[in-house]
mmCIF file of N, CA and C in Angstrom:
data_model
loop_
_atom_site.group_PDB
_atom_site.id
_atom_site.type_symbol
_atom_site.label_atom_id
_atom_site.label_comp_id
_atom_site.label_asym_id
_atom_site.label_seq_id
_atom_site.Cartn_x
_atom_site.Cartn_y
_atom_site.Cartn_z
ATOM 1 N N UNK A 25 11.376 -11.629 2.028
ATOM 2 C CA UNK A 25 11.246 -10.258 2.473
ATOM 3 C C UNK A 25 10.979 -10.193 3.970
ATOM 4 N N UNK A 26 10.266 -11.234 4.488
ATOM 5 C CA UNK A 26 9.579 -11.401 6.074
ATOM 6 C C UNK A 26 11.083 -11.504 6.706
ATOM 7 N N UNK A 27 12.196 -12.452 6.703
ATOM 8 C CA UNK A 27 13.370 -12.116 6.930
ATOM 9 C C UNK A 27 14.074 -10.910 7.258
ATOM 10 N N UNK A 28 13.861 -10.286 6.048
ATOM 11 C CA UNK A 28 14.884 -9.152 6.140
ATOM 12 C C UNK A 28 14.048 -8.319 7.634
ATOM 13 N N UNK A 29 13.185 -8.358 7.492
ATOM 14 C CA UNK A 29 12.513 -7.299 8.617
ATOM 15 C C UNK A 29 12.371 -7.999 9.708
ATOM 16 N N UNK A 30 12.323 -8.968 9.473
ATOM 17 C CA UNK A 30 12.732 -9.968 10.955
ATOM 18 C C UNK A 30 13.754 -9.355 11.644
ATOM 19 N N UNK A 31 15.157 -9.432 10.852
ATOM 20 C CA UNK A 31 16.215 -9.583 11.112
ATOM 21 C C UNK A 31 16.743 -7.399 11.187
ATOM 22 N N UNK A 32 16.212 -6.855 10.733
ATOM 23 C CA UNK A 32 15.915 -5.323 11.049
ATOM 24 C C UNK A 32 15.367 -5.471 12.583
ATOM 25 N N UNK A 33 14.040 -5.978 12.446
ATOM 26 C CA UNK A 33 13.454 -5.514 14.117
ATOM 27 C C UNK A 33 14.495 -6.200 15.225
ATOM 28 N N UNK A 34 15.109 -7.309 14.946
ATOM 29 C CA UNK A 34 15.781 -8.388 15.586
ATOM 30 C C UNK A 34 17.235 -7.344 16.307
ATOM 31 N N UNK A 35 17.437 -6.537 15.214
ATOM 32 C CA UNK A 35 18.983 -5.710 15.688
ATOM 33 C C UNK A 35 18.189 -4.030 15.899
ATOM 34 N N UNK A 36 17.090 -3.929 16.286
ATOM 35 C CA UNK A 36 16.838 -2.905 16.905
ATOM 36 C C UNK A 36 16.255 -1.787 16.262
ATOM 37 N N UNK A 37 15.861 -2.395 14.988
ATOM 38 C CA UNK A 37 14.816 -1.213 14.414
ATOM 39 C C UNK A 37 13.496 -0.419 14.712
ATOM 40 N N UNK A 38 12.766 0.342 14.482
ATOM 41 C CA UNK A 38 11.727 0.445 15.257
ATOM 42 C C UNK A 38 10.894 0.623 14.405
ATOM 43 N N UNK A 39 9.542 0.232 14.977
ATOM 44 C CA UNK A 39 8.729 -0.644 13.958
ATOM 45 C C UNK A 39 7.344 0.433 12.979
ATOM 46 N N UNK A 40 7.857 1.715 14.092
ATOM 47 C CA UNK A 40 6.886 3.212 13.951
ATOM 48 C C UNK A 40 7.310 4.267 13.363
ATOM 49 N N UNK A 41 8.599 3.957 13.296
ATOM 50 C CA UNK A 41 9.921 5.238 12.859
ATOM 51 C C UNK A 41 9.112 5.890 11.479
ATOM 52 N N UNK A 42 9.359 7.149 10.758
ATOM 53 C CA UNK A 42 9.156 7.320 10.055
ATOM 54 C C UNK A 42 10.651 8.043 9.256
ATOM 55 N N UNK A 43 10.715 7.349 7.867
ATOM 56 C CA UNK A 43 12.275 7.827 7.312
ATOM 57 C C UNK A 43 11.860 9.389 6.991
ATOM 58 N N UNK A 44 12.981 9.562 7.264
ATOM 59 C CA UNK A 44 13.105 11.709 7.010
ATOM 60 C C UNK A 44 14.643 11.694 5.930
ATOM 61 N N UNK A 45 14.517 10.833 5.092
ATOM 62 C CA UNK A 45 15.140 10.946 3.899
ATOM 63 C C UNK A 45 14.418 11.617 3.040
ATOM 64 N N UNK A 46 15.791 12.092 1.802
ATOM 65 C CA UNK A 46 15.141 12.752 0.552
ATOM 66 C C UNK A 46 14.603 11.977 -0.162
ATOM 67 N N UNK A 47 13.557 12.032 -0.965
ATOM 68 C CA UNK A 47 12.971 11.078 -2.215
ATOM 69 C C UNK A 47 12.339 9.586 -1.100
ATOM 70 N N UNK A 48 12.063 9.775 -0.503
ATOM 71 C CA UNK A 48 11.263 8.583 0.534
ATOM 72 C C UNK A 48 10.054 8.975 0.787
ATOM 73 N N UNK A 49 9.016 8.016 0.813
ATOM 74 C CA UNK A 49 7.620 8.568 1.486
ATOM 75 C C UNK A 49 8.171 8.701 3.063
ATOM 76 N N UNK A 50 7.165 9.460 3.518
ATOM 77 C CA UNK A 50 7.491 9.650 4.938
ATOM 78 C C UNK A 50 6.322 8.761 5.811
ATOM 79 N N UNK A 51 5.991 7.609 5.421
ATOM 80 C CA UNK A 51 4.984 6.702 6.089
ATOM 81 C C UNK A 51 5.826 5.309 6.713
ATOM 82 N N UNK A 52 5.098 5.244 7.698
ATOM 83 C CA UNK A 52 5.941 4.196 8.184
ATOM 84 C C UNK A 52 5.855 2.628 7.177
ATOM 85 N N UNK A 53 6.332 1.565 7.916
ATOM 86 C CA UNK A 53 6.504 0.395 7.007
ATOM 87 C C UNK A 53 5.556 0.209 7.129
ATOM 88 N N UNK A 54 4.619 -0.109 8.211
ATOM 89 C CA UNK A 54 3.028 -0.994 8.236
ATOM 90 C C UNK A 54 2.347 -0.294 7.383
ATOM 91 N N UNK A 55 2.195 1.163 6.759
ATOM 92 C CA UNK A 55 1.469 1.512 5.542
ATOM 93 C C UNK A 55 1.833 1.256 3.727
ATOM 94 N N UNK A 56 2.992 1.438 4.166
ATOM 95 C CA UNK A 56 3.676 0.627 2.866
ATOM 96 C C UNK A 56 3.580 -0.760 2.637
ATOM 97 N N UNK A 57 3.552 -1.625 3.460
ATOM 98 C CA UNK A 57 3.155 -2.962 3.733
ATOM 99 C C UNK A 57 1.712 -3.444 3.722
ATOM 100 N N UNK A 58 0.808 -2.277 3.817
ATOM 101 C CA UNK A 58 -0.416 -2.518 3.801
ATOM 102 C C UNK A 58 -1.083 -2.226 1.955
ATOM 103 N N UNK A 59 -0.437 -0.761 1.586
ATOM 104 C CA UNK A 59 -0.588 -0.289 0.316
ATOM 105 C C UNK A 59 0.160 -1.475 -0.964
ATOM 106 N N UNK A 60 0.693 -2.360 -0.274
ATOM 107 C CA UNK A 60 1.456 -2.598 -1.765
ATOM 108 C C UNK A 60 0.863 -4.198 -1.596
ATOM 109 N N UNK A 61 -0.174 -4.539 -0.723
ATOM 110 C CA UNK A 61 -0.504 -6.110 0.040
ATOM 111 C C UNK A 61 0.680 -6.598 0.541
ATOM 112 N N UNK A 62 1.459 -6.494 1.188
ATOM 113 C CA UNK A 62 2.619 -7.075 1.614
ATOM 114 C C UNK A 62 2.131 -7.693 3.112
ATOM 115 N N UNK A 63 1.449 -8.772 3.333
ATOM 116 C CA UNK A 63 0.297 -9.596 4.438
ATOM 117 C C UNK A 63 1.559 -9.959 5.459
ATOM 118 N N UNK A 64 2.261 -10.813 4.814
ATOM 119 C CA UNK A 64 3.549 -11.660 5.705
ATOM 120 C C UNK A 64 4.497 -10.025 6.716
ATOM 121 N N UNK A 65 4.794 -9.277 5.488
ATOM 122 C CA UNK A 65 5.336 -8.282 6.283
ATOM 123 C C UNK A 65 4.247 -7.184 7.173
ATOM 124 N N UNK A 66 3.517 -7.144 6.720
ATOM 125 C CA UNK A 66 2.124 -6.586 7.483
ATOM 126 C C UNK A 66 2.079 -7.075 8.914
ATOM 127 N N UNK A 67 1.957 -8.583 8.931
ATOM 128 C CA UNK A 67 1.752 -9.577 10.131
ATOM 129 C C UNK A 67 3.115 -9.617 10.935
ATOM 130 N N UNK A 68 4.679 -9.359 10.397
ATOM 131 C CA UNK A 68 5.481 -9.241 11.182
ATOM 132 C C UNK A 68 5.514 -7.926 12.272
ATOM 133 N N UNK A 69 5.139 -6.939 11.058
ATOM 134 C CA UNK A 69 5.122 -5.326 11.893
ATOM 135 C C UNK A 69 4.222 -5.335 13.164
ATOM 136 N N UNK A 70 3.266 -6.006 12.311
ATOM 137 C CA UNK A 70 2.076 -5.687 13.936
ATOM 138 C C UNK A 70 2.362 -7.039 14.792
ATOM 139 N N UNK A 71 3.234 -8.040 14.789
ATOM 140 C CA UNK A 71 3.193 -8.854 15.553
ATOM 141 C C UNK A 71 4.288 -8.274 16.718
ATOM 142 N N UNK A 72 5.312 -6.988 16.361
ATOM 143 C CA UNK A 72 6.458 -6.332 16.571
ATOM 144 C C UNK A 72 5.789 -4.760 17.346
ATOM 145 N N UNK A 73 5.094 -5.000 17.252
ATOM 146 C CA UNK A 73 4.106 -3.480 17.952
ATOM 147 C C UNK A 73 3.918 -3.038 17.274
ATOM 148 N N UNK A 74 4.263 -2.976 15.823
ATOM 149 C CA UNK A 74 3.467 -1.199 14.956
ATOM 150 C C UNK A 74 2.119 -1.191 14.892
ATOM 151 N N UNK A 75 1.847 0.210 15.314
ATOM 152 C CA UNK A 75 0.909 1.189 15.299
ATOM 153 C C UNK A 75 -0.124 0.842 14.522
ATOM 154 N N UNK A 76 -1.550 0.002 14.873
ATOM 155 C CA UNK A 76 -2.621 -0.619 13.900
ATOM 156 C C UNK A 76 -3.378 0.752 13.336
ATOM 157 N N UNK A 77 -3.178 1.950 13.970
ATOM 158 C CA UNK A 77 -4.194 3.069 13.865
ATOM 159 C C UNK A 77 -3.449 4.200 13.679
ATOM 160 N N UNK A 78 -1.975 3.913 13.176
ATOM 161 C CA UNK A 78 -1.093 5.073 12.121
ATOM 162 C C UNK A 78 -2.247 5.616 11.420
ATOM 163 N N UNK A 79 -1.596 6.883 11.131
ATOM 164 C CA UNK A 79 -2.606 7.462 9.447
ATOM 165 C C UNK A 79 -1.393 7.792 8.206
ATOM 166 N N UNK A 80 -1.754 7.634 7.154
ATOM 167 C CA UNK A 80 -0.960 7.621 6.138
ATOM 168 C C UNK A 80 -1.020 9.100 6.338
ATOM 169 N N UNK A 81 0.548 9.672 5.620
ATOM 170 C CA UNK A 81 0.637 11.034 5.622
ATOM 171 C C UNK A 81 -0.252 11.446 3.944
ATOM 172 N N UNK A 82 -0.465 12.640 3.906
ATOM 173 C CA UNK A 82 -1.383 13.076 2.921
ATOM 174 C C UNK A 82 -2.916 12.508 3.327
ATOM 175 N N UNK A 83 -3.103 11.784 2.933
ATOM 176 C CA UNK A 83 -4.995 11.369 2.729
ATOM 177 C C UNK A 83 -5.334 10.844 4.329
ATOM 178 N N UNK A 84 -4.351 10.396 5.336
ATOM 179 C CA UNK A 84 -4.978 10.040 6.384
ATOM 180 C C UNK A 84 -5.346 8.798 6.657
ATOM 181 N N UNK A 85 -5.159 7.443 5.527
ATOM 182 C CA UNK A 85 -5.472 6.169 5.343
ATOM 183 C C UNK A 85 -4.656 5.547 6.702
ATOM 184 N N UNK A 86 -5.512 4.471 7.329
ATOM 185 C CA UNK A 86 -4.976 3.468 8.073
ATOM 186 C C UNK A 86 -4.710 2.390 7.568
ATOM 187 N N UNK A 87 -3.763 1.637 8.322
ATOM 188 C CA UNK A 87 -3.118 0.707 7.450
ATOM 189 C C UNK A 87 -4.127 -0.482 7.409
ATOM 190 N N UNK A 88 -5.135 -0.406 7.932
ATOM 191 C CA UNK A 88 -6.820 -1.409 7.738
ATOM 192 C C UNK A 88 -7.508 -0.305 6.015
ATOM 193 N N UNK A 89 -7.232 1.199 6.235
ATOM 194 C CA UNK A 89 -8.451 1.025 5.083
ATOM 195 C C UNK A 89 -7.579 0.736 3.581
ATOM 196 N N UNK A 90 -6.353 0.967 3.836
ATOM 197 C CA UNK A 90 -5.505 0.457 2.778
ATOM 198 C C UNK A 90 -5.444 -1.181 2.312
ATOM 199 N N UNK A 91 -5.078 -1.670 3.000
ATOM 200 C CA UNK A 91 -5.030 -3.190 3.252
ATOM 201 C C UNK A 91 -6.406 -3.710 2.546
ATOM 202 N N UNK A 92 -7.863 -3.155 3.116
ATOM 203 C CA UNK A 92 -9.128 -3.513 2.398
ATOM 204 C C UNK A 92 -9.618 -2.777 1.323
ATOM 205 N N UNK A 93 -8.433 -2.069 0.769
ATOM 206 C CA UNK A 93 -8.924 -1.288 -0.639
ATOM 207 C C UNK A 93 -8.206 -2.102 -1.621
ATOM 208 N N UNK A 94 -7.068 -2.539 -0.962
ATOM 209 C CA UNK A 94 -6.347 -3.256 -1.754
ATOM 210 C C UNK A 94 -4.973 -4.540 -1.951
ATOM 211 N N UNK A 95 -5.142 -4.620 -0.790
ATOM 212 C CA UNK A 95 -4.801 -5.694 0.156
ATOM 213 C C UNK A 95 -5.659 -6.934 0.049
ATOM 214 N N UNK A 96 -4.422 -8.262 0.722
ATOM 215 C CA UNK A 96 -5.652 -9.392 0.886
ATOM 216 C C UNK A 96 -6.061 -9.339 1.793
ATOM 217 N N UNK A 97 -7.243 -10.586 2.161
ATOM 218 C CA UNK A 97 -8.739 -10.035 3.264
ATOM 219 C C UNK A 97 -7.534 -10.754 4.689
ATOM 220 N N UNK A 98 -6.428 -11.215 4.675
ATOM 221 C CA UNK A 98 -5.998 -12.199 5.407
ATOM 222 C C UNK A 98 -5.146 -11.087 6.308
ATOM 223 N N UNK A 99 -5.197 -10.003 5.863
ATOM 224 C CA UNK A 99 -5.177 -8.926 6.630
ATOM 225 C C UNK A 99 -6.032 -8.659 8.141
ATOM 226 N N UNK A 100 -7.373 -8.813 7.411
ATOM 227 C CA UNK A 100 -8.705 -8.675 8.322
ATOM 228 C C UNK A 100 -8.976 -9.140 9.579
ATOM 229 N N UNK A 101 -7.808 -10.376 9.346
ATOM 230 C CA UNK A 101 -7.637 -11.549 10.733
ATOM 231 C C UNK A 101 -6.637 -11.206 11.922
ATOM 232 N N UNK A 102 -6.206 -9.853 11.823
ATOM 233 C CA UNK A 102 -5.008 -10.010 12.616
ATOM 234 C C UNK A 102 -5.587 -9.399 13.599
ATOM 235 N N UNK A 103 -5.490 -9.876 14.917
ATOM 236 C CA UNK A 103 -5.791 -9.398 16.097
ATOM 237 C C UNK A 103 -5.701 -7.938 16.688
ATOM 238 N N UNK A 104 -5.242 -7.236 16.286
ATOM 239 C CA UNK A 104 -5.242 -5.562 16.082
ATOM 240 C C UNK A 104 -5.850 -4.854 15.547
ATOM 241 N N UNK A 105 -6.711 -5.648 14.378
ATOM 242 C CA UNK A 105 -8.105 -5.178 13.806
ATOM 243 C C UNK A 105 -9.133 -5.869 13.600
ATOM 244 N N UNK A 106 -9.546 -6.670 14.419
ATOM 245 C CA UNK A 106 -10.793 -7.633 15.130
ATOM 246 C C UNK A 106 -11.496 -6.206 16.148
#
């Protein structure tokens, strides 16, 4: 999966965008990546610039209080939330 988004940011994706499709959450990847534990893709986004202090749309969650509600702690280590 770390690939594929490698290879997205690699041809010019952006790492903050939020999709304005039908039937899509409208949160960027680093919250979806944080909500579902996705660490490897977590660590690519923010190694790529995304936004450590996004807020999830609806409740307002950052992709730190997501990550430590339910996420692994290997999250905790990444230099954007030290």
């Amino acid at each position: 999966k770390t690939n594929i988004v490698e290879l997205l940011i690699s041809r010019g994706a952006n790492v903050n965008s939020r999709p304005f499709f039908e039937n899509f959450s409208p949160d960027v990847a680093l919250i979806g990546a944080a909500y579902h534990g996705h660490a490897e893709i977590a660590k690519a986004l923010l190694d790529h610039g995304a936004d450590a202090n996004v807020r999830s749309v609806g409740i307002g969650n950052t992709p730190l209080m997501l990550a430590a509600a339910v996420g692994p702690i290997l999250y905790l280590r990444h230099k954007d939330w030290l």
